[in-house]
Short mmCIF file of C-alpha atoms in Angstrom, two decimals:
data_model
loop_
_atom_site.label_atom_id
_atom_site.label_comp_id
_atom_site.label_asym_id
_atom_site.label_seq_id
_atom_site.Cartn_x
_atom_site.Cartn_y
_atom_site.Cartn_z
CA UNK P 233 67.17 92.27 106.35
CA UNK P 234 69.21 93.80 103.32
CA UNK P 235 71.20 96.88 102.87
CA UNK P 236 70.06 99.84 100.75
CA UNK P 237 72.10 101.86 98.34
CA UNK P 238 70.43 105.34 99.43
CA UNK P 239 72.15 104.67 102.81
CA UNK P 240 75.28 102.94 101.47
CA UNK P 241 75.92 106.08 99.55
CA UNK P 242 74.98 108.70 101.61
CA UNK P 243 76.75 112.10 101.09
CA UNK P 244 77.46 112.42 104.72
CA UNK P 245 81.24 113.28 105.45
CA UNK P 246 82.95 112.30 108.78
CA UNK P 247 83.92 115.17 110.86
CA UNK P 248 81.91 117.55 108.74
CA UNK P 249 78.56 119.31 108.69
CA UNK P 250 75.92 117.35 106.59
CA UNK P 251 76.26 118.01 102.76
CA UNK P 252 73.83 118.31 99.99
CA UNK P 253 73.65 115.20 97.70
CA UNK P 254 74.11 117.38 94.59
CA UNK P 255 77.36 119.00 93.85
CA UNK P 256 78.78 121.27 90.83
CA UNK P 257 81.79 119.90 89.10
CA UNK P 258 83.62 117.11 91.28
CA UNK P 259 81.21 114.90 93.34
CA UNK P 260 81.74 114.47 97.00
CA UNK P 261 83.39 111.05 96.34
CA UNK P 262 85.79 112.74 93.80
CA UNK P 263 86.83 115.00 96.52
CA UNK P 264 87.66 112.01 98.65
CA UNK P 265 89.80 110.50 95.91
CA UNK P 266 91.62 113.98 95.71
CA UNK P 267 92.03 114.47 99.45
CA UNK P 268 93.70 111.10 99.66
CA UNK P 269 96.10 111.65 96.78
CA UNK P 270 97.32 114.93 98.11
CA UNK P 271 97.63 114.03 101.58
CA UNK P 272 101.38 113.55 103.34
CA UNK P 273 100.44 109.97 104.44
CA UNK P 274 99.65 108.94 100.83
CA UNK P 275 102.97 110.53 99.35
CA UNK P 276 105.06 108.75 102.01
CA UNK P 277 103.81 105.40 100.49
CA UNK P 278 106.43 106.23 97.81
CA UNK P 279 109.20 105.13 100.43
CA UNK P 280 107.60 102.18 102.01
CA UNK P 281 108.02 98.51 101.07
CA UNK P 282 105.40 96.44 99.07
CA UNK P 283 107.21 93.11 99.12
CA UNK P 284 111.01 93.83 98.61
CA UNK P 285 112.37 96.30 101.24
CA UNK P 286 114.96 99.08 100.25
CA UNK P 287 115.56 97.91 96.53
CA UNK P 288 117.62 100.03 94.21
CA UNK P 289 115.62 98.96 91.16
CA UNK P 290 113.42 101.74 89.92
CA UNK P 291 110.83 99.25 88.47
CA UNK P 292 110.06 97.56 91.76
CA UNK P 293 106.61 98.38 93.31
CA UNK P 294 106.52 100.59 96.33
CA UNK P 295 103.28 100.69 98.56
CA UNK P 296 102.53 103.96 96.62
CA UNK P 297 102.78 102.37 93.05
CA UNK P 298 100.97 99.34 94.27
CA UNK P 299 98.14 101.51 95.47
CA UNK P 300 97.91 103.56 92.41
CA UNK P 301 97.58 100.30 90.35
CA UNK P 302 94.94 98.90 92.86
CA UNK P 303 93.01 102.02 92.62
CA UNK P 304 92.81 101.87 88.64
CA UNK P 305 91.62 98.27 88.82
CA UNK P 306 89.02 99.17 91.70
CA UNK P 307 87.67 102.08 89.55
CA UNK P 308 87.00 99.70 86.49
CA UNK P 309 85.28 97.29 88.86
CA UNK P 310 83.21 100.02 90.60
CA UNK P 311 82.20 101.24 87.28
CA UNK P 312 81.32 97.92 85.85
CA UNK P 313 79.01 96.86 88.87
CA UNK P 314 77.51 100.28 88.85
CA UNK P 315 76.63 99.92 85.27
CA UNK P 316 74.85 96.50 85.98
CA UNK P 317 72.88 98.00 89.12
CA UNK P 318 72.45 101.27 88.04
CA UNK P 319 68.57 101.27 88.19
CA UNK P 320 69.02 100.51 91.98
CA UNK P 321 71.23 103.51 92.55
CA UNK P 322 69.96 106.83 94.11
CA UNK P 323 69.30 109.61 91.48
CA UNK P 324 72.42 111.65 92.65
CA UNK P 325 74.89 108.62 92.08
CA UNK P 326 76.24 107.42 88.74
CA UNK P 327 78.21 104.32 88.14
CA UNK P 328 81.34 106.45 87.56
CA UNK P 329 80.63 107.55 91.40
CA UNK P 330 81.05 103.84 92.53
CA UNK P 331 84.16 103.77 90.47
CA UNK P 332 85.68 106.47 92.30
CA UNK P 333 84.44 105.50 95.76
CA UNK P 334 86.15 102.07 95.00
CA UNK P 335 89.14 103.94 93.73
CA UNK P 336 89.54 106.12 96.71
CA UNK P 337 89.31 103.23 99.14
CA UNK P 338 91.91 101.40 97.05
CA UNK P 339 94.28 104.26 97.19
CA UNK P 340 94.02 104.35 100.99
CA UNK P 341 93.89 100.57 101.57
CA UNK P 342 97.63 100.55 102.69
CA UNK P 343 98.06 104.19 104.05
CA UNK P 344 98.37 102.70 107.63
CA UNK P 345 101.19 100.22 106.85
CA UNK P 346 104.31 100.67 108.78
CA UNK P 347 107.92 100.73 107.56
CA UNK P 348 109.05 97.48 105.74
CA UNK P 349 105.70 96.17 104.92
CA UNK P 350 104.24 93.00 106.73
CA UNK P 351 107.75 92.64 108.37
CA UNK P 352 107.14 95.86 110.04
CA UNK P 353 103.59 94.70 111.33
CA UNK P 354 105.31 91.52 112.90
CA UNK P 355 108.05 93.43 114.33
CA UNK P 356 105.53 95.92 116.21
CA UNK P 357 103.53 93.08 117.39
CA UNK P 358 106.37 90.96 118.58
CA UNK P 359 107.84 93.87 120.42
CA UNK P 360 104.68 94.38 122.45
CA UNK P 361 104.44 90.62 123.15
CA UNK P 362 107.86 90.57 124.45
CA UNK P 363 106.95 93.24 126.87
CA UNK P 364 103.73 91.66 127.92
CA UNK P 365 104.89 91.02 131.50
CA UNK P 366 106.82 94.40 131.56
CA UNK P 367 105.80 97.40 133.72
CA UNK P 368 105.11 98.98 130.27
CA UNK P 369 102.08 97.04 129.56
CA UNK P 370 100.68 96.07 133.01
CA UNK P 371 98.13 98.73 133.49
CA UNK P 372 96.44 98.27 130.07
CA UNK P 373 92.97 96.73 129.57
CA UNK P 374 92.95 93.36 128.03
CA UNK P 375 91.77 94.67 124.57
CA UNK P 376 94.13 97.57 124.67
CA UNK P 377 96.97 95.36 125.12
CA UNK P 378 95.81 93.18 122.37
CA UNK P 379 95.60 96.08 119.95
CA UNK P 380 99.18 96.62 120.42
CA UNK P 381 100.14 93.01 120.21
CA UNK P 382 98.02 92.39 117.05
CA UNK P 383 99.21 95.67 115.39
CA UNK P 384 97.32 95.85 112.16
CA UNK P 385 97.96 97.98 109.22
CA UNK P 386 94.40 97.99 108.29
CA UNK P 387 93.25 99.38 111.74
CA UNK P 388 96.02 101.98 111.48
CA UNK P 389 95.05 103.05 108.10
CA UNK P 390 91.44 103.57 109.31
CA UNK P 391 92.99 105.70 112.35
CA UNK P 392 95.14 107.65 109.81
CA UNK P 393 92.26 108.65 107.73
CA UNK P 394 89.76 109.55 110.47
CA UNK P 395 92.16 110.75 113.19
CA UNK P 396 95.59 111.57 112.11
CA UNK P 397 95.82 113.16 108.63
CA UNK P 398 95.14 116.83 108.07
CA UNK P 399 92.69 117.55 110.89
CA UNK P 400 94.35 115.95 113.71
CA UNK P 401 91.76 114.30 116.33
CA UNK P 402 88.99 116.47 114.38
CA UNK P 403 87.87 114.15 111.56
CA UNK P 404 91.44 113.31 109.93
CA UNK P 405 90.82 113.67 106.04
CA UNK P 406 87.12 114.25 106.74
CA UNK P 407 85.96 111.60 103.88
CA UNK P 408 82.43 110.56 103.07
CA UNK P 409 81.09 107.80 104.95
CA UNK P 410 80.87 105.52 101.70
CA UNK P 411 84.46 105.83 101.18
CA UNK P 412 85.22 105.07 104.76
CA UNK P 413 82.82 102.12 104.65
CA UNK P 414 84.46 100.68 101.60
CA UNK P 415 87.96 101.10 103.28
CA UNK P 416 86.88 98.70 106.24
CA UNK P 417 87.83 95.51 104.97
CA UNK P 418 87.54 93.95 108.28
CA UNK P 419 84.83 96.01 110.18
CA UNK P 420 85.37 94.71 113.60
CA UNK P 421 87.60 95.35 116.62
CA UNK P 422 90.54 93.02 117.72
CA UNK P 423 88.43 90.81 119.89
CA UNK P 424 86.71 89.47 116.64
CA UNK P 425 89.94 89.25 114.76
CA UNK P 426 90.36 86.18 112.55
CA UNK P 427 93.31 83.60 112.88
CA UNK P 428 95.23 85.90 110.94
CA UNK P 429 94.90 88.75 113.29
CA UNK P 430 92.95 90.91 110.84
CA UNK P 431 90.73 93.59 112.03
CA UNK P 432 90.05 97.15 110.94
CA UNK P 433 89.35 99.40 114.16
CA UNK P 434 91.43 99.74 117.31
CA UNK P 435 89.73 100.65 120.63
CA UNK P 436 90.28 104.24 119.91
CA UNK P 437 88.15 104.18 116.56
CA UNK P 438 85.25 101.90 117.70
CA UNK P 439 83.06 104.72 118.26
CA UNK P 440 83.56 105.86 114.68
CA UNK P 441 83.18 102.32 113.39
CA UNK P 442 79.82 101.86 114.93
CA UNK P 443 78.68 105.31 113.90
CA UNK P 444 79.69 104.27 110.22
CA UNK P 445 77.94 100.90 110.48
CA UNK P 446 74.74 102.59 111.55
CA UNK P 447 74.82 105.60 109.10
CA UNK P 448 75.36 103.28 106.26
CA UNK P 449 72.83 100.64 107.11
CA UNK P 450 75.48 97.83 107.40
CA UNK P 451 74.18 94.56 108.94
CA UNK P 452 75.43 94.44 112.72
CA UNK P 453 76.70 90.81 113.52
CA UNK P 454 77.25 91.76 117.22
CA UNK P 455 78.85 94.28 119.53
CA UNK P 456 81.52 96.40 117.52
CA UNK P 457 80.95 93.77 114.56
CA UNK P 458 79.65 94.73 111.21
CA UNK P 459 79.50 93.13 107.66
CA UNK P 460 81.25 94.76 105.04
CA UNK P 461 80.06 97.64 102.68
CA UNK P 462 79.37 95.97 99.38
CA UNK P 463 81.80 98.02 97.60
CA UNK P 464 84.61 96.50 99.93
CA UNK P 465 84.38 93.37 97.98
CA UNK P 466 85.60 95.08 94.81
CA UNK P 467 88.41 96.65 96.70
CA UNK P 468 89.51 93.50 97.98
CA UNK P 469 89.33 91.74 94.50
CA UNK P 470 91.42 94.69 92.93
CA UNK P 471 94.04 94.13 95.53
CA UNK P 472 94.21 90.44 94.81
CA UNK P 473 94.24 91.11 91.09
CA UNK P 474 97.40 93.36 91.44
CA UNK P 475 99.57 91.54 93.82
CA UNK P 476 98.82 88.21 92.12
CA UNK P 477 100.50 89.54 88.87
CA UNK P 478 102.46 92.48 89.91
CA UNK P 479 104.38 90.70 92.80
CA UNK P 480 105.58 87.92 90.27
CA UNK P 481 106.63 90.62 87.95
CA UNK P 482 108.80 92.21 90.62
CA UNK P 483 110.31 88.86 90.99
CA UNK P 484 111.28 88.46 87.53
CA UNK P 485 112.78 92.14 87.67
CA UNK P 486 114.90 90.99 90.69
CA UNK P 487 115.89 87.78 89.03
CA UNK P 488 114.26 85.62 91.38
CA UNK P 489 111.91 84.00 89.01
CA UNK P 490 112.08 83.44 84.95
CA UNK P 491 109.31 84.45 82.52
CA UNK P 492 108.72 80.66 81.61
CA UNK P 493 108.02 80.02 85.21
CA UNK P 494 105.16 82.42 85.37
CA UNK P 495 103.86 82.30 81.89
CA UNK P 496 101.61 79.25 82.41
CA UNK P 497 100.06 80.94 85.30
CA UNK P 498 99.31 84.07 83.56
CA UNK P 499 97.69 82.09 80.70
CA UNK P 500 95.39 80.45 83.32
CA UNK P 501 94.48 84.00 84.57
CA UNK P 502 93.81 85.16 80.94
CA UNK P 503 91.31 82.28 80.53
CA UNK P 504 93.05 81.63 77.34
CA UNK P 505 95.77 78.67 77.60
CA UNK P 506 96.34 79.13 73.90
CA UNK P 507 97.09 82.74 73.90
CA UNK P 508 100.22 83.57 71.85
CA UNK P 509 102.06 86.81 71.00
CA UNK P 510 104.85 87.17 68.61
CA UNK P 511 106.96 88.83 71.22
CA UNK P 512 107.34 85.62 73.27
CA UNK P 513 109.32 84.07 70.37
CA UNK P 514 111.68 87.18 70.32
CA UNK P 515 114.77 88.26 72.45
CA UNK P 516 112.68 91.03 74.12
CA UNK P 517 112.98 91.45 77.85
CA UNK P 518 110.97 89.63 80.28
CA UNK P 519 109.52 92.82 81.32
CA UNK P 520 108.25 93.51 77.77
CA UNK P 521 106.92 89.77 77.57
CA UNK P 522 105.00 90.00 80.71
CA UNK P 523 103.42 93.27 79.52
CA UNK P 524 101.75 91.41 76.76
CA UNK P 525 100.01 89.08 79.22
CA UNK P 526 99.25 91.66 81.97
CA UNK P 527 96.55 93.55 80.34
CA UNK P 528 94.62 90.29 79.09
CA UNK P 529 95.03 88.75 82.41
CA UNK P 530 93.68 91.69 84.41
CA UNK P 531 90.70 92.01 81.88
CA UNK P 532 89.88 88.43 82.39
CA UNK P 533 90.12 88.71 86.00
CA UNK P 534 87.78 91.80 86.30
CA UNK P 535 85.21 90.17 84.29
CA UNK P 536 85.41 87.19 86.71
CA UNK P 537 85.27 89.27 89.72
CA UNK P 538 82.23 91.47 88.20
CA UNK P 539 80.36 88.14 87.36
CA UNK P 540 81.02 86.95 90.78
CA UNK P 541 79.55 89.86 92.51
CA UNK P 542 76.40 89.79 90.45
CA UNK P 543 75.96 86.05 91.05
CA UNK P 544 76.32 86.56 94.82
CA UNK P 545 74.52 89.87 94.88
CA UNK P 546 71.77 88.91 97.22
CA UNK P 547 74.06 87.57 99.91
CA UNK P 548 76.42 90.53 99.56
CA UNK P 549 73.51 92.98 100.04
CA UNK P 550 72.12 90.78 102.94
CA UNK P 551 75.55 90.84 104.55
CA UNK P 552 75.82 87.23 104.60
CA UNK P 553 78.40 86.66 101.55
CA UNK P 554 81.49 84.93 103.17
CA UNK P 555 83.59 84.00 99.85
CA UNK P 556 86.15 85.78 97.93
CA UNK P 557 85.05 87.09 94.45
CA UNK P 558 88.15 85.85 92.68
CA UNK P 559 87.75 82.26 94.16
CA UNK P 560 84.05 82.21 93.36
CA UNK P 561 84.37 83.20 89.66
CA UNK P 562 86.32 81.71 86.89
CA UNK P 563 87.88 78.35 87.55
CA UNK P 564 91.03 79.34 85.59
CA UNK P 565 91.44 82.41 87.47
CA UNK P 566 90.91 80.73 90.99
CA UNK P 567 93.53 78.04 89.88
CA UNK P 568 95.96 80.79 88.41
CA UNK P 569 95.69 82.86 91.88
CA UNK P 570 96.38 79.61 94.01
CA UNK P 571 99.38 78.90 91.70
CA UNK P 572 100.68 82.28 92.01
CA UNK P 573 100.40 82.51 95.75
CA UNK P 574 102.27 79.27 96.19
CA UNK P 575 104.89 80.38 93.73
CA UNK P 576 105.40 83.43 95.71
CA UNK P 577 105.26 81.61 99.03
CA UNK P 578 107.85 79.03 98.02
CA UNK P 579 110.10 81.09 95.79
CA UNK P 580 109.91 84.79 96.49
CA UNK P 581 109.22 85.47 100.01
CA UNK P 582 112.20 83.20 101.22
CA UNK P 583 114.60 85.16 98.93
CA UNK P 584 117.89 85.61 100.90
CA UNK P 585 118.28 89.43 100.51
CA UNK P 586 114.72 90.01 101.42
CA UNK P 587 114.91 87.92 104.56
CA UNK P 588 118.32 89.54 105.58
CA UNK P 589 116.59 93.00 105.12
CA UNK P 590 113.36 91.83 107.19
CA UNK P 591 115.44 90.70 109.95
CA UNK P 592 117.17 94.07 109.93
CA UNK P 593 113.71 95.77 109.95
CA UNK P 594 113.04 94.02 113.26
CA UNK P 595 116.35 95.73 114.58
CA UNK P 596 115.52 98.94 113.32
CA UNK P 597 111.82 98.98 114.61
CA UNK P 598 113.11 97.56 117.86
CA UNK P 599 115.31 100.36 118.55
CA UNK P 600 112.49 102.90 117.68
CA UNK P 601 110.01 101.20 119.85
CA UNK P 602 112.41 101.03 122.79
CA UNK P 603 113.06 104.69 122.62
CA UNK P 604 109.57 106.24 121.84
CA UNK P 605 107.38 103.89 124.01
CA UNK P 606 109.68 104.22 126.88
CA UNK P 607 109.55 108.02 126.48
CA UNK P 608 105.81 108.11 126.34
CA UNK P 609 105.53 105.82 129.39
CA UNK P 610 107.80 107.91 131.40
CA UNK P 611 105.90 110.99 130.57
CA UNK P 612 102.76 109.59 131.56
CA UNK P 613 103.87 108.01 134.79
CA UNK P 614 105.84 111.12 135.90
CA UNK P 615 103.17 113.41 134.81
CA UNK P 616 105.58 115.43 132.52
CA UNK P 617 107.98 116.24 135.58
CA UNK P 618 111.65 115.54 136.11
CA UNK P 619 111.97 113.82 132.84
CA UNK P 620 115.41 112.77 131.76
CA UNK P 621 117.35 114.69 129.09
CA UNK P 622 117.05 111.99 126.57
CA UNK P 623 113.19 111.62 127.18
CA UNK P 624 112.59 115.14 126.67
CA UNK P 625 114.46 115.04 123.24
CA UNK P 626 112.73 111.85 122.14
CA UNK P 627 109.36 113.30 122.86
CA UNK P 628 110.49 116.52 121.05
CA UNK P 629 111.13 114.60 117.87
CA UNK P 630 107.44 113.35 117.99
CA UNK P 631 106.32 116.81 117.38
CA UNK P 632 102.59 117.10 117.06
CA UNK P 633 102.31 113.30 117.63
CA UNK P 634 103.65 113.64 121.25
CA UNK P 635 101.08 112.95 123.80
CA UNK P 636 100.31 115.09 126.95
CA UNK P 637 101.20 113.57 130.40
CA UNK P 638 97.53 113.37 131.11
CA UNK P 639 96.84 111.22 127.97
CA UNK P 640 96.12 107.50 128.97
CA UNK P 641 99.13 105.04 128.80
CA UNK P 642 97.29 103.19 125.99
CA UNK P 643 96.67 106.21 123.87
CA UNK P 644 100.20 107.37 124.55
CA UNK P 645 101.37 104.22 122.88
CA UNK P 646 99.03 104.67 119.96
CA UNK P 647 100.60 108.25 119.50
CA UNK P 648 103.98 106.61 119.37
CA UNK P 649 102.67 103.91 116.79
CA UNK P 650 101.36 106.97 114.61
CA UNK P 651 104.70 108.48 114.52
CA UNK P 652 106.53 105.37 113.93
CA UNK P 653 104.21 103.73 111.67
CA UNK P 654 104.13 106.97 109.61
CA UNK P 655 107.81 106.69 108.84
CA UNK P 656 109.23 105.72 105.55
CA UNK P 657 111.52 102.84 105.15
CA UNK P 658 114.42 105.37 104.74
CA UNK P 659 113.45 107.52 107.58
CA UNK P 660 112.90 104.73 110.04
CA UNK P 661 116.44 103.39 109.13
CA UNK P 662 117.97 106.69 109.59
CA UNK P 663 116.48 107.56 112.94
CA UNK P 664 117.16 104.26 114.22
CA UNK P 665 120.80 104.77 113.58
CA UNK P 666 120.91 108.07 115.01
CA UNK P 667 119.00 107.21 118.29
CA UNK P 668 120.97 103.73 118.63
CA UNK P 669 124.33 105.63 118.37
CA UNK P 670 125.29 103.74 115.19
CA UNK P 671 125.55 106.72 112.84
#
């Protein structure tokens, strides 16, 4: 069994009537790109942590700048692959369409991440695990409880673009199936999550996941479990290329690492250990020196990912490929990536200030979860009647995200997470101080 591009690149748009394949001006996929860029959820990424929370240095990446850079690399990967397989593409699709599909998915790949980056994910998971035996969770089904205790930014992102943003519970951003399919890095539910807890669909979106799988012709691997869309591999590679280089660049900017510590790693990624630039011997800033290596390294990593995609193309189209493009390509790229990850793990992630702020993030999100989850719980249990003054005010803060009393408890908690997860770092910190009486 093999997937086919005429299905994988359908012009069908989720939450909208069927569309013709031909478009004047912007293609359907360019419209996806623009809908994401102009969305409020995308804009808020500018105040969300990439690696280092609440930094004052304007050169450090946020989720927004990271997503834009990943999108740029993803577009190149999509176009390059599109040019190599152009004869297999439907008549209405060009290599540049593949580029913009991957770019759009890259722009949205972190759109569901909560405040404070991965520390925020862990804080939400741990809060619900601490309440496992509490009345708050006792009436939930096992997989509903597991969704909350394994809260995943990827699954929340899928929920944002299909449910929450723009058309609330009426198609979300109403993106095309190919863009949504490419966004699904882990196209399965929480019961199929790997050892890292990775999955891309909460129980609330399983129906959408399965509809996408069928319409796109993805290979079914079991109940609520699909293979990846072929273009997802390119989105993943673009993300890996960017964080491998740019996380180290941020560490230099913050004084955690020195240029001479990462130069050998970047040279491996460049595929040229002898590469030299006259600027290396000058008194130029580390920022300027690393820029001389960044472009060359990215170009070589893109070449490596494209070659690996074509090498493993039959397995990718059959839905059986299980590797990583950057690990299965140029040996220098693979080696450099492993060393970059190790250096980040050993030197960057344990940084004292980063650790202090992440511990603070636990407290901040704990205050918010205490308040909002208790409020939606009381609203559901009491049928919206005889609520305390505080509960009424907490629910009023949620605005359109406030669930009705008739909403199931699980879905009420998901609405609370829609509200909290959508906050910027700054607003989450502010609101926690206000609610906690610490202002």
